[in-house]
Structures are given as structure tokens and as C-alpha cells.
PDB file of C-alpha atoms and ligand atoms in Angstrom:
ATOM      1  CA  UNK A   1      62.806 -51.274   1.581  1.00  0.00           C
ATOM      2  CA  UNK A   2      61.023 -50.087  -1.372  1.00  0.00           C
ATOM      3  CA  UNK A   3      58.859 -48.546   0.628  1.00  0.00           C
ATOM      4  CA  UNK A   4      61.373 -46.347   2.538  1.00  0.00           C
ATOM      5  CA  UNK A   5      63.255 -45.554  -1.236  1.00  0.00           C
ATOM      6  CA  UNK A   6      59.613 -43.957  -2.284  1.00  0.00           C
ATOM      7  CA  UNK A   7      58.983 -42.115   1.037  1.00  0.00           C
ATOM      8  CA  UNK A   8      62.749 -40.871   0.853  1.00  0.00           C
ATOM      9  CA  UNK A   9      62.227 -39.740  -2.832  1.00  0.00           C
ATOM     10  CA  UNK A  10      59.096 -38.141  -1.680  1.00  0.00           C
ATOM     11  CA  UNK A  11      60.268 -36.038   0.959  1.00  0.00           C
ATOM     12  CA  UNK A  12      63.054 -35.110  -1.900  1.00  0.00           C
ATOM     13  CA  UNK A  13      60.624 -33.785  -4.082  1.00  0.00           C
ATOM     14  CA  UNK A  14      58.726 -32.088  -1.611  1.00  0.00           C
ATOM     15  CA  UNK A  15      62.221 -29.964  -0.365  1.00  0.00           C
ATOM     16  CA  UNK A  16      62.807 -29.760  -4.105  1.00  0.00           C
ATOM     17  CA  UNK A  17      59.744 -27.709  -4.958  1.00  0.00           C
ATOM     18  CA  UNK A  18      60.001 -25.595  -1.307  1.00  0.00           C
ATOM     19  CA  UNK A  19      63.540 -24.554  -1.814  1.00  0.00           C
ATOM     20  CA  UNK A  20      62.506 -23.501  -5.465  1.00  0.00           C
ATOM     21  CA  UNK A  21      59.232 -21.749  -4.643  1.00  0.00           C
ATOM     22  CA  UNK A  22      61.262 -19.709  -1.867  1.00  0.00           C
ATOM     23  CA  UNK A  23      64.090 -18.927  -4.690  1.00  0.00           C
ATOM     24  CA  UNK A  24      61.624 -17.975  -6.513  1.00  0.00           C
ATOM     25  CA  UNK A  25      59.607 -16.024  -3.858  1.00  0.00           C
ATOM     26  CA  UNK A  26      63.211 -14.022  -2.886  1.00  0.00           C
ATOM     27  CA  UNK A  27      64.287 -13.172  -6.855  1.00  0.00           C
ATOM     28  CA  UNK A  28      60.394 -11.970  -7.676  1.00  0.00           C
ATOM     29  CA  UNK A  29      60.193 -10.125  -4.160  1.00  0.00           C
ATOM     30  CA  UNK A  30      57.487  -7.370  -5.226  1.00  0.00           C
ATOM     31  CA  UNK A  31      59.437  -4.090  -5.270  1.00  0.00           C
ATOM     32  CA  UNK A  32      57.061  -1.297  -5.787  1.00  0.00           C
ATOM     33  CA  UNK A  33      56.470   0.840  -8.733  1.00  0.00           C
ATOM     34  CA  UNK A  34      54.899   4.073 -10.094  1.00  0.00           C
ATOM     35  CA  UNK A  35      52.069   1.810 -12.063  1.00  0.00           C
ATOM     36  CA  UNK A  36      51.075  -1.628  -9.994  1.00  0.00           C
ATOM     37  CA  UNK A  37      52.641  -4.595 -11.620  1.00  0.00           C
ATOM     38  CA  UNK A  38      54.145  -2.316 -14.546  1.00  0.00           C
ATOM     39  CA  UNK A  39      57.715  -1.248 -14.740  1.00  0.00           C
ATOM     40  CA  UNK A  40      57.312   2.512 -16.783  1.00  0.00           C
ATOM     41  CA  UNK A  41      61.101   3.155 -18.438  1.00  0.00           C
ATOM     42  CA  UNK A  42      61.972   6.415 -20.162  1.00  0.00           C
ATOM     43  CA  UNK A  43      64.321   6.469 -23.123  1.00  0.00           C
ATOM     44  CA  UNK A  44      64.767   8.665 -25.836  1.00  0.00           C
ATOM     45  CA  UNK A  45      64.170   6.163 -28.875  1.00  0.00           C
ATOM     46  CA  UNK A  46      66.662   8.477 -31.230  1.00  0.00           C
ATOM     47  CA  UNK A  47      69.542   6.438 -30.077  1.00  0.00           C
ATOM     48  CA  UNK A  48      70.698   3.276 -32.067  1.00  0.00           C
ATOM     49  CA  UNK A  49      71.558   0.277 -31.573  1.00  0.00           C
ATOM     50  CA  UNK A  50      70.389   1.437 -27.714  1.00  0.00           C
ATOM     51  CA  UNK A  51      66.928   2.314 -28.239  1.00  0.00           C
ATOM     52  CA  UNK A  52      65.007   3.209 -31.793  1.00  0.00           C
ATOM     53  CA  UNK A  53      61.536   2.822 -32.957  1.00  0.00           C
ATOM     54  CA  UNK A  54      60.385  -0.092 -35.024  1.00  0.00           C
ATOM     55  CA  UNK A  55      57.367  -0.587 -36.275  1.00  0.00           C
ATOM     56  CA  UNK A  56      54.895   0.152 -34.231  1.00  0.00           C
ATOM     57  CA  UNK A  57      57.553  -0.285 -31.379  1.00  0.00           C
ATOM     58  CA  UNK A  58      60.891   0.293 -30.365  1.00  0.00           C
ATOM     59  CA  UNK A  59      63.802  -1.867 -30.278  1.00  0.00           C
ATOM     60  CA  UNK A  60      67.283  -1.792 -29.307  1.00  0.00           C
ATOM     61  CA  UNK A  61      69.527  -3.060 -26.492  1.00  0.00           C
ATOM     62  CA  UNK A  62      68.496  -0.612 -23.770  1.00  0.00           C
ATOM     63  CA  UNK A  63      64.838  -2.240 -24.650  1.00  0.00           C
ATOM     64  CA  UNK A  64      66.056  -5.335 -24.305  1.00  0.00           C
ATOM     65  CA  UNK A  65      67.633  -5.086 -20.852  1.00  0.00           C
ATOM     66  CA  UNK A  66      64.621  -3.249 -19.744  1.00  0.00           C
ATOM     67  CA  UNK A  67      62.586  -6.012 -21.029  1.00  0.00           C
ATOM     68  CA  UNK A  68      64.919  -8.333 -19.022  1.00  0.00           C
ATOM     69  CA  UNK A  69      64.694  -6.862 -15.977  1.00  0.00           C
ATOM     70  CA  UNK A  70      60.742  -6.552 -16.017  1.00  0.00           C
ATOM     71  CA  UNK A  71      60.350 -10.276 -16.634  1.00  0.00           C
ATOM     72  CA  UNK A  72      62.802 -11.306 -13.866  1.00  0.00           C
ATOM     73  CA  UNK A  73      60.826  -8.632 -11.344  1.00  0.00           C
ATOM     74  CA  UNK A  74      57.684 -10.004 -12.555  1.00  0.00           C
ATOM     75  CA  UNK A  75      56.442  -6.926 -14.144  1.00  0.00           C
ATOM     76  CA  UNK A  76      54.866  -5.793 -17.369  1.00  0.00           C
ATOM     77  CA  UNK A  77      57.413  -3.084 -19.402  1.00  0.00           C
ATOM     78  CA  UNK A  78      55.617   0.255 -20.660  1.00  0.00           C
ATOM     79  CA  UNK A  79      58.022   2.061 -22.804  1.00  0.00           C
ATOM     80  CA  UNK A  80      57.854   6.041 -22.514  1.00  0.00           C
ATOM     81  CA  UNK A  81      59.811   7.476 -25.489  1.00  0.00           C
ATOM     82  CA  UNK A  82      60.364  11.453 -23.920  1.00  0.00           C
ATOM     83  CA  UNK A  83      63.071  13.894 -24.929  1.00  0.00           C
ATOM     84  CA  UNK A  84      66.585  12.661 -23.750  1.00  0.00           C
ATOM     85  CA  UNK A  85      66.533  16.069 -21.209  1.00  0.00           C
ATOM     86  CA  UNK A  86      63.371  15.475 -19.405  1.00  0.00           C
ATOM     87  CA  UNK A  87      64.211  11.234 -18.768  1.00  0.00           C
ATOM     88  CA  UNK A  88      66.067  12.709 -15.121  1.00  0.00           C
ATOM     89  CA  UNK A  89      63.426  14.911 -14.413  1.00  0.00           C
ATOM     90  CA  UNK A  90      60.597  12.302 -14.843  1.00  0.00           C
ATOM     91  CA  UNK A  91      62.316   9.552 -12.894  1.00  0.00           C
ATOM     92  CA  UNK A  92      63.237  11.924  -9.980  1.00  0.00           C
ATOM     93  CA  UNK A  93      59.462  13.389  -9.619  1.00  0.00           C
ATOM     94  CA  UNK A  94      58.244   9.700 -10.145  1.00  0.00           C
ATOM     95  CA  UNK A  95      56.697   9.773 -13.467  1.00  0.00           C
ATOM     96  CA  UNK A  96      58.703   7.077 -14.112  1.00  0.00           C
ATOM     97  CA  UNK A  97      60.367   3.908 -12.331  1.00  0.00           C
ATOM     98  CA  UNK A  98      63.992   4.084 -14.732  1.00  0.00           C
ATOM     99  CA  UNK A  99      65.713   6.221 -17.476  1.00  0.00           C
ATOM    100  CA  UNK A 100      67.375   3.754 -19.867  1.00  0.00           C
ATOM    101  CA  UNK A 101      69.010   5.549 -22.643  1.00  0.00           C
ATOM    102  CA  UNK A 102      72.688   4.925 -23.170  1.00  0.00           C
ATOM    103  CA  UNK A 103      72.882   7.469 -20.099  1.00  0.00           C
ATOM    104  CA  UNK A 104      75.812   8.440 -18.802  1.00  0.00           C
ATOM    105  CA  UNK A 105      76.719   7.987 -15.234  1.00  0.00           C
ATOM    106  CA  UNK A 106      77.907  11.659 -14.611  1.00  0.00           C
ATOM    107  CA  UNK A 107      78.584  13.353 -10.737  1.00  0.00           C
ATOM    108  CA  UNK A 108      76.085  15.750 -11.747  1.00  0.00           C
ATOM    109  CA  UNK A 109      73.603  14.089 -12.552  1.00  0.00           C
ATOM    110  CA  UNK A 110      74.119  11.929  -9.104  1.00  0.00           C
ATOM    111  CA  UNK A 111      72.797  14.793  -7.647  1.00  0.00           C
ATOM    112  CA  UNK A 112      69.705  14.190  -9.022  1.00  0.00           C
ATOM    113  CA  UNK A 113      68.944  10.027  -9.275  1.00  0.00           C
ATOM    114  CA  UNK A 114      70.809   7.535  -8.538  1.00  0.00           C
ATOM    115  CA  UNK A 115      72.257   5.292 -11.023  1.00  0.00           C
ATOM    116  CA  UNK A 116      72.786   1.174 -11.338  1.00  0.00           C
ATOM    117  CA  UNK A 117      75.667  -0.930 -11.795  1.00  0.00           C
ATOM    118  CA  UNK A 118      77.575  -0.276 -15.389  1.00  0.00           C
ATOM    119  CA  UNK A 119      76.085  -2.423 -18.087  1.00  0.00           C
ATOM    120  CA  UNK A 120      78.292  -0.642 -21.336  1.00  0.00           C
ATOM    121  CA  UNK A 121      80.962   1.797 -22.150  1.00  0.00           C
ATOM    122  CA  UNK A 122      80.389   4.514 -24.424  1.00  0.00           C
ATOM    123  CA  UNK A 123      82.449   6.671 -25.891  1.00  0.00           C
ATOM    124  CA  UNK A 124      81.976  10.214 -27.165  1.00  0.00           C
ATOM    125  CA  UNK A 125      82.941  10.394 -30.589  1.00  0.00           C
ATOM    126  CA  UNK A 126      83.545  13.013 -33.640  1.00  0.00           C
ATOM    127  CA  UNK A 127      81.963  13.025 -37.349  1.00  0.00           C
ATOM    128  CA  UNK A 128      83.091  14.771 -39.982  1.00  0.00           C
ATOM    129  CA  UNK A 129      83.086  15.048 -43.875  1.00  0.00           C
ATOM    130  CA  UNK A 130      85.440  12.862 -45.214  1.00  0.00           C
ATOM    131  CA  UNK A 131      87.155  15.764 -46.728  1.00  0.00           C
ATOM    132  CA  UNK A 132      87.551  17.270 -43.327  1.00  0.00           C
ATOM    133  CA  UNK A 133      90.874  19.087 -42.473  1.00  0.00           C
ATOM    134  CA  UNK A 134      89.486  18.062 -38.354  1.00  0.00           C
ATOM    135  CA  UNK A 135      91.680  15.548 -37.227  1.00  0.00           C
ATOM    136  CA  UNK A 136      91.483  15.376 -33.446  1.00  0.00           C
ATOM    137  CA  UNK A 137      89.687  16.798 -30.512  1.00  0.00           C
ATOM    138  CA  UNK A 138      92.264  19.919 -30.512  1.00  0.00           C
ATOM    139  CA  UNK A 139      90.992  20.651 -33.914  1.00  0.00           C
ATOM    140  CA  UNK A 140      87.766  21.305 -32.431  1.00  0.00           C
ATOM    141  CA  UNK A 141      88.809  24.934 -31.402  1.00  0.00           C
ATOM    142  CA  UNK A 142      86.813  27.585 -32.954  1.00  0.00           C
ATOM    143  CA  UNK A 143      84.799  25.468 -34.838  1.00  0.00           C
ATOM    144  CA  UNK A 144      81.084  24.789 -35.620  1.00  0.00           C
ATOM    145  CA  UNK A 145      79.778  21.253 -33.494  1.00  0.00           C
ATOM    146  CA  UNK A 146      76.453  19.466 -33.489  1.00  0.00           C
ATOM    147  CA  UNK A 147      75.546  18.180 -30.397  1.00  0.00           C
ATOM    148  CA  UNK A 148      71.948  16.304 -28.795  1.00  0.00           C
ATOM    149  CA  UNK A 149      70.712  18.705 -26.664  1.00  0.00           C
ATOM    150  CA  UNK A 150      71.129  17.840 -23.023  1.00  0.00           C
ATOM    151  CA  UNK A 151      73.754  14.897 -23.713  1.00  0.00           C
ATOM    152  CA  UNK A 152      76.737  14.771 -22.167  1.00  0.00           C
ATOM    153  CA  UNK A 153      78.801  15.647 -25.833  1.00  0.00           C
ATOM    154  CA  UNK A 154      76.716  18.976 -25.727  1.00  0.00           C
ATOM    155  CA  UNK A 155      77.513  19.235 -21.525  1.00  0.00           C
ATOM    156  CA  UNK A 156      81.644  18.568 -22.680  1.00  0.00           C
ATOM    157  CA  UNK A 157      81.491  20.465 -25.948  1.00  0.00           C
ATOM    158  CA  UNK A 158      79.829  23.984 -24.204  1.00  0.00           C
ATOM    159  CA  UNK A 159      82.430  23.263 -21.124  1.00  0.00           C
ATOM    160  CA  UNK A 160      86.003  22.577 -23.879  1.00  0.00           C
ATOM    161  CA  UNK A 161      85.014  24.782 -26.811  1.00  0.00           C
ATOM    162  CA  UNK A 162      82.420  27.410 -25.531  1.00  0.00           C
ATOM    163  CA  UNK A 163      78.261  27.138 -25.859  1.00  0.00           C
ATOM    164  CA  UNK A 164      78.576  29.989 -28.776  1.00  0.00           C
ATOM    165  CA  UNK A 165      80.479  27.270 -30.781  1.00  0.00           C
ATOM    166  CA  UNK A 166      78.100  24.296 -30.057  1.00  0.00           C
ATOM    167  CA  UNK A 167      74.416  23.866 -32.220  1.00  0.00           C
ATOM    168  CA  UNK A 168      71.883  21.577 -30.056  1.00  0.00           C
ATOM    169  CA  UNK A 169      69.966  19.042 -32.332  1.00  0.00           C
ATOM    170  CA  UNK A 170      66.793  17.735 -30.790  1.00  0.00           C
ATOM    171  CA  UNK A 171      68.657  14.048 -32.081  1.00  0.00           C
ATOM    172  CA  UNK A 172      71.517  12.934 -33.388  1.00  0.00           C
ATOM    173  CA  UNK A 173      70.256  11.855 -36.784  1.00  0.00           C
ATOM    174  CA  UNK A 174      69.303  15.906 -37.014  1.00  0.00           C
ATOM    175  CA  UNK A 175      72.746  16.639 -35.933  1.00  0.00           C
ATOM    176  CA  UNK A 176      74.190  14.935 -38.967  1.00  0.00           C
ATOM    177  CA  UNK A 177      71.888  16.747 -41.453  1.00  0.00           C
ATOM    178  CA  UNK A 178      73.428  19.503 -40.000  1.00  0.00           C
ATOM    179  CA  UNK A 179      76.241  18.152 -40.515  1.00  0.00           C
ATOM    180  CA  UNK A 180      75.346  17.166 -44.233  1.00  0.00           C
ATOM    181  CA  UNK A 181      74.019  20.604 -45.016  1.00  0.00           C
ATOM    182  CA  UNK A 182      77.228  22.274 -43.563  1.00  0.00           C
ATOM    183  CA  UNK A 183      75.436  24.224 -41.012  1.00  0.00           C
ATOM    184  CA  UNK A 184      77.910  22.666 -38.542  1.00  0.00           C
ATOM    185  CA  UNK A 185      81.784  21.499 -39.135  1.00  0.00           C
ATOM    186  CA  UNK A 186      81.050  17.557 -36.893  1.00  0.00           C
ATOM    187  CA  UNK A 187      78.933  16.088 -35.101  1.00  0.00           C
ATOM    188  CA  UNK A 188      80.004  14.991 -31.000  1.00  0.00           C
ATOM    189  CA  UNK A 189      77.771  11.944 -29.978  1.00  0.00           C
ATOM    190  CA  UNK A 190      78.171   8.533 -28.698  1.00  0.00           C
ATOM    191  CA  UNK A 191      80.202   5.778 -30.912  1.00  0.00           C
ATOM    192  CA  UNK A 192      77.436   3.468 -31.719  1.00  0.00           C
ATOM    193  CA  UNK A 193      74.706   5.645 -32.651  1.00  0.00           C
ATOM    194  CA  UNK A 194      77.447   7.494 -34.846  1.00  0.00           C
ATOM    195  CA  UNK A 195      78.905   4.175 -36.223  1.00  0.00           C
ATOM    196  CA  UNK A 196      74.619   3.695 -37.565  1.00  0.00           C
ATOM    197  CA  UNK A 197      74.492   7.470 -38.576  1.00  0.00           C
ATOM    198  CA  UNK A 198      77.744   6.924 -40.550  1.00  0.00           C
ATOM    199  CA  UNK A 199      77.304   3.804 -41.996  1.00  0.00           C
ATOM    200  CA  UNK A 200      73.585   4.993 -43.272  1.00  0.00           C
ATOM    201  CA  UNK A 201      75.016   8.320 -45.028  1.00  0.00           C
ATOM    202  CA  UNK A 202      77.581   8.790 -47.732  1.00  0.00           C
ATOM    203  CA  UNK A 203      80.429  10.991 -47.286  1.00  0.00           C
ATOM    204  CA  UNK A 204      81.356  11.030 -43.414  1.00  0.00           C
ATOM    205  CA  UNK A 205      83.674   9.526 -41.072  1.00  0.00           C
ATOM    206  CA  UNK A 206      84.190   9.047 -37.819  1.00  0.00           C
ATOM    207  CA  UNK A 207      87.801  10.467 -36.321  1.00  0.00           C
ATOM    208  CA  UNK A 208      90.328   7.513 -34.865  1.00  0.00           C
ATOM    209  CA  UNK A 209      90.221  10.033 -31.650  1.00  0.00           C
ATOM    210  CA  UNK A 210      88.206   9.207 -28.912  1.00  0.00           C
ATOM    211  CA  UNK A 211      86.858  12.480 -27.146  1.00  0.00           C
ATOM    212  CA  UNK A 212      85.507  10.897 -23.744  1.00  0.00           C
ATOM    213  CA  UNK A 213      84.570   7.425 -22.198  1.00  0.00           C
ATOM    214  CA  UNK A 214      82.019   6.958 -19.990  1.00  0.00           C
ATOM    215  CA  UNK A 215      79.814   4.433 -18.440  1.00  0.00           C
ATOM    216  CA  UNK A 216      76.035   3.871 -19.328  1.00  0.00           C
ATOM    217  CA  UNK A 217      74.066   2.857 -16.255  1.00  0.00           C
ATOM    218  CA  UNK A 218      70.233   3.192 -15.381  1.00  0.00           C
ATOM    219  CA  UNK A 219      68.833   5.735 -13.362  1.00  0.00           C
ATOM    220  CA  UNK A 220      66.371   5.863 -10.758  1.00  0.00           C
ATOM    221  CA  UNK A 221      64.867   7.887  -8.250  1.00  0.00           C
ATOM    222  CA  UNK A 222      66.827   8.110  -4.736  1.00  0.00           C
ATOM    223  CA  UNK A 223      64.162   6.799  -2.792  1.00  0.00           C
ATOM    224  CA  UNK A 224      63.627   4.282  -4.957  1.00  0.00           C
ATOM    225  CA  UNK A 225      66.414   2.156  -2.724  1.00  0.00           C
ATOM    226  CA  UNK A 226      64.261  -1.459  -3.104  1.00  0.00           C
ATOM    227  CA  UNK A 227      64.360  -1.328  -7.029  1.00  0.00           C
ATOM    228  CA  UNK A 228      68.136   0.050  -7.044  1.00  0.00           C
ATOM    229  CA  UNK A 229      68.955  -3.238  -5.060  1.00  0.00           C
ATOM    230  CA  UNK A 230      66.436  -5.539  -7.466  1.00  0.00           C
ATOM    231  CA  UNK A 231      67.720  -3.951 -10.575  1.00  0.00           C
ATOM    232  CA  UNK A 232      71.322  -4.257  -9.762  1.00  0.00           C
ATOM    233  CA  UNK A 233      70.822  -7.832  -8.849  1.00  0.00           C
ATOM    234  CA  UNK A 234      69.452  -8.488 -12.316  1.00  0.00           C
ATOM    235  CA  UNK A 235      72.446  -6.978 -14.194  1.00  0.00           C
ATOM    236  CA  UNK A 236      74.444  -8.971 -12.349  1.00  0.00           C
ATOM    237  CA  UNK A 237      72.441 -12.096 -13.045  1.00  0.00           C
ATOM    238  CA  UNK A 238      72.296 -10.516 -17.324  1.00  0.00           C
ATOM    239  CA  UNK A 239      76.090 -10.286 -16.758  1.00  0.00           C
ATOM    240  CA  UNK A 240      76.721 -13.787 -15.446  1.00  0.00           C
ATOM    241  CA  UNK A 241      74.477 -15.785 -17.702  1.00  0.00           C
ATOM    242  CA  UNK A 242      75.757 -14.355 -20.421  1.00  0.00           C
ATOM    243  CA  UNK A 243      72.048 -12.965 -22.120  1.00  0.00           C
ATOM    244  CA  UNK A 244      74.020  -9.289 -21.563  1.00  0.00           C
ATOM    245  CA  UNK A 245      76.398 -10.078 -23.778  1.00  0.00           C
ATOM    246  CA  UNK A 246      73.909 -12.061 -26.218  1.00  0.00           C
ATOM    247  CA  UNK A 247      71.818  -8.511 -26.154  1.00  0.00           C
ATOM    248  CA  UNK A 248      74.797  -6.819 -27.375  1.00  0.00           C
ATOM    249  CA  UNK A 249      75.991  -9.266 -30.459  1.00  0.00           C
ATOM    250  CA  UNK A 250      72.272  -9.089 -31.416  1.00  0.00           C
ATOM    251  CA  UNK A 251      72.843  -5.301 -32.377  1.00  0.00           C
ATOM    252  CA  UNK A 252      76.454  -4.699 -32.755  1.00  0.00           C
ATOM    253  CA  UNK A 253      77.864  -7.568 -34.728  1.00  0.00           C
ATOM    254  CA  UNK A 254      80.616  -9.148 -33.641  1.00  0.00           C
ATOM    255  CA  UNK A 255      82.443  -8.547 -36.640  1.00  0.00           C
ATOM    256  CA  UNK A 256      82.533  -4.870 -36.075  1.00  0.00           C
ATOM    257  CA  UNK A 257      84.078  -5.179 -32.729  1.00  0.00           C
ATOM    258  CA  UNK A 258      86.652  -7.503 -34.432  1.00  0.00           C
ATOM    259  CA  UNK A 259      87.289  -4.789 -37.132  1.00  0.00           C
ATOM    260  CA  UNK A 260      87.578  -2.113 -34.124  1.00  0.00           C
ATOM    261  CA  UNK A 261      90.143  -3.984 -32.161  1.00  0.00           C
ATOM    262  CA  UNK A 262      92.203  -4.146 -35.135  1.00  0.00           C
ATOM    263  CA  UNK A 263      91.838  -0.493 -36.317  1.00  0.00           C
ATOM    264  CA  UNK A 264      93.418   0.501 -32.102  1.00  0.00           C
TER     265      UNK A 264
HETATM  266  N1  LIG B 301      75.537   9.011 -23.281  1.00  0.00           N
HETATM  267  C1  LIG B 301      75.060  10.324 -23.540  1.00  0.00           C
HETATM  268  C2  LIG B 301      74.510  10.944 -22.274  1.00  0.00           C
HETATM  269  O1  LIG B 301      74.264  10.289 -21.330  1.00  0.00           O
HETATM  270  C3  LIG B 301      74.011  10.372 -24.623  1.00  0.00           C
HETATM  271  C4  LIG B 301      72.807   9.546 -24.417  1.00  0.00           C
HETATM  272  C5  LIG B 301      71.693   9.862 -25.394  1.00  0.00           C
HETATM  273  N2  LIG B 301      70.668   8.861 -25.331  1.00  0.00           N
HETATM  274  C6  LIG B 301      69.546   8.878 -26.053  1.00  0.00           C
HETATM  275  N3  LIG B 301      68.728   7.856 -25.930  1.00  0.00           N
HETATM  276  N4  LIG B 301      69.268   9.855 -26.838  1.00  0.00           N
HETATM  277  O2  LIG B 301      74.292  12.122 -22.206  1.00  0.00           O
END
């Protein structure tokens, strides 16, 4: 009786470890990349909370995902910090496997790469002095605005208010010395690297107003169908687990979103 209890248990064990060594065979199936056994991401590190340098390194939650999603595909993460307008480029010539860099999922640039499930919401925002007589987007008309180059607030701000009337900043945090040094009249970027901006630098504000919302996604090269399909799978597992949302709190406290619901 014992006997057939241990032989049972055995053969237990033994499906144990088979059905976890195939789980574990099907989530790390290789998927190939531009550098064997590396996963290359672009990012612009100019970007915070998403991506800025530290130290010797760069941090941020865009870092963190890509970190993520290189563990769970087995792979070791090389971060390329380029200029925000080459990151398409590079990913759809194969310099690199992913852009991660707050991007915006646009229909334009789905011409070019393809892009992953959502993972956050951005939304285009406005600085200004906080003297400013600029009090919504209509306000905008005529005047002076500091865009990053190549982002989607310089794509909307050229298309709404004309390119003569938009200044391209190589970053946002050169944007708002612009803005400081009244070369421009506010500053169009995403709300969390312009909640940082703000909060580091006296005497702006960011308008109630939100200009545009969009969705951030990751984008990789068209033919790059295997690591669309691995990638996706590994929001989805970030997502469910909860470390996506962990991510987050670690750079935007939770008692900022708290004051934000209660400001709508
Ligand atoms: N969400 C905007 C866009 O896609 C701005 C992103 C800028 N990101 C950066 N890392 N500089 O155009």
C-alpha cells in the first residue's frame, strides 16, 4: 500500500516538473532579435517618469516594462537612448527590436511599425506662466508654443495653430526654458513629464484643459510578427498580475492621482 502511495506520488512529481518545463518552454519560446539573446529598446530618456537617465543609467516606467518583458522572453535589455524622431526609423530598418517612449499609437505612424497592446494613457497637456492670460486650447490661436520636436504635441500644434506659430525643442525640459525665458507663450507635451517639469520650476502651471488623449503602446517592426505576439502576451501577463500597475505607483504616487481625480 505504501508502496503504491510512493510510486503514485512519484509519477505526480514527475508530471509536475513536465507540465512546468513545457510552460516554461511555451512562455520563453525564443523569438528572434536584432542582437542574439539581447532585446535592443530605443527611448528617448528626456521623458519623465517614462524614461530619464540616472546615474550612470536610466530609469523610469517605460524601463521598467522593457526590463519586464526581457526577463519573461529570456533576454538581456540594452537600452539605446536616440532622439525621440529617429526611435520609428531605427525599429523599422532593424536597428532596433522596440521603441518604448511614452509613444503614441498614431494612424500615421501605423504606416510605418506596428504597435502593441495599450499599456497607459497620455494626455497632451499645456504650460504656462502662472500669470498667463491662456486659459484653454482656443487661447492657443496666434500664439508662441514649445513643442518636442517630432512628438505628437508638435504633429497637433503645426496641424491646429500653424508650424510658423510652433518652436521645436530637442526636449521638453528645453521647451520650458523657453518657456521660462519667454521665447515661447506654453509649452504642449505629455501630462506626466509636464506634471515633473512643473513641479521642479517655480512660476508655471499646467491648464485644467486637456488638449488630446492618446494611448502609449510599443512599437515594432512589421515583420517582426513573433515578438508582436510575445510582447503582447507579456503586457497582458504585467496587466493581470498586477506588476503594471506596481510600475506605475513606483513613479507616479498614488497620491497625485488621488489629488487629480478630485481636481476633474
Ligand atoms: N506621446 C508623445 C508622442 O508619442 C510624446 C512622446 C515623447 N517621448 C519621449 N521619450 N521623449 O509623440
Amino acid at each position: 500500500m505504501k508502496k503504491t502511495f510512493l510510486s503514485i506520488l512519484a509519477a505526480l512529481i514527475c508530471m509536475t516538473m513536465v507540465f512546468s518545463m513545457t510552460a516554461f518552454a511555451a512562455e520563453a519560446a525564443p523569438v528572434s532579435t536584432v542582437e542574439e539573446g539581447v532585446l535592443n529598446i530605443a527611448t528617448n530618456a528626456e521623458f519623465p517618469p517614462y524614461e530619464f537617465k540616472e546615474g550612470d543609467g536610466f530609469a523610469g516606467i517605460d524601463i521598467e516594462i522593457a526590463g519586464a518583458i526581457a526577463e519573461a522572453l529570456g533576454l538581456e535589455l540594452k537600452v539605446n537612448d536616440v532622439e525621440f524622431g529617429s526611435i520609428i526609423g531605427g525599429v523599422q530598418s532593424g536597428k532596433y527590436d522596440i521603441g518604448i517612449a511614452g509613444m503614441t499609437k498614431t494612424e500615421e505612424r501605423l504606416q510605418s511599425v506596428n504597435f502593441s497592446e495599450t499599456y497607459a494613457i497620455g494626455v497632451q497637456v499645456i504650460i504656462v506662466k502662472e500669470d498667463s492670460d491662456i486659459q484653454t486650447a482656443d487661447d492657443l490661436v496666434g500664439r508662441k508654443i514649445g513643442v518636442q520636436q517630432d512628438t505628437t504635441g508638435d504633429i497637433y500644434c503645426c496641424g491646429d495653430f500653424g508650424d510658423e506659430n510652433v518652436t521645436e525643442y530637442r526636449n521638453g525640459a528645453e521647451a520650458v526654458q523657453g518657456l521660462i525665458a519667454g521665447k515661447v507663450d506654453c509649452v504642449v507635451i505629455d501630462n506626466e513629464p509636464a506634471k515633473s517639469y512643473v513641479a521642479a520650476t517655480e512660476g508655471l502651471k499646467i491648464l485644467d484643459t486637456e488638449y488630446v488623449t492618446e494611448e502609449y503602446a510599443i512599437c515594432i517592426a512589421k515583420e517582426s510578427e513573433d515578438l508582436l505576439a510575445a510582447i503582447n502576451g507579456v503586457i497582458k501577463d504585467l496587466q493581470e498580475s498586477g506588476k503594471l500597475q506596481e510600475i506605475v505607483d513606483k513613479y507616479i504616487s498614488a497620491g497625485e492621482e488621488a489629488e487629480e481625480e478630485e481636481s476633474k
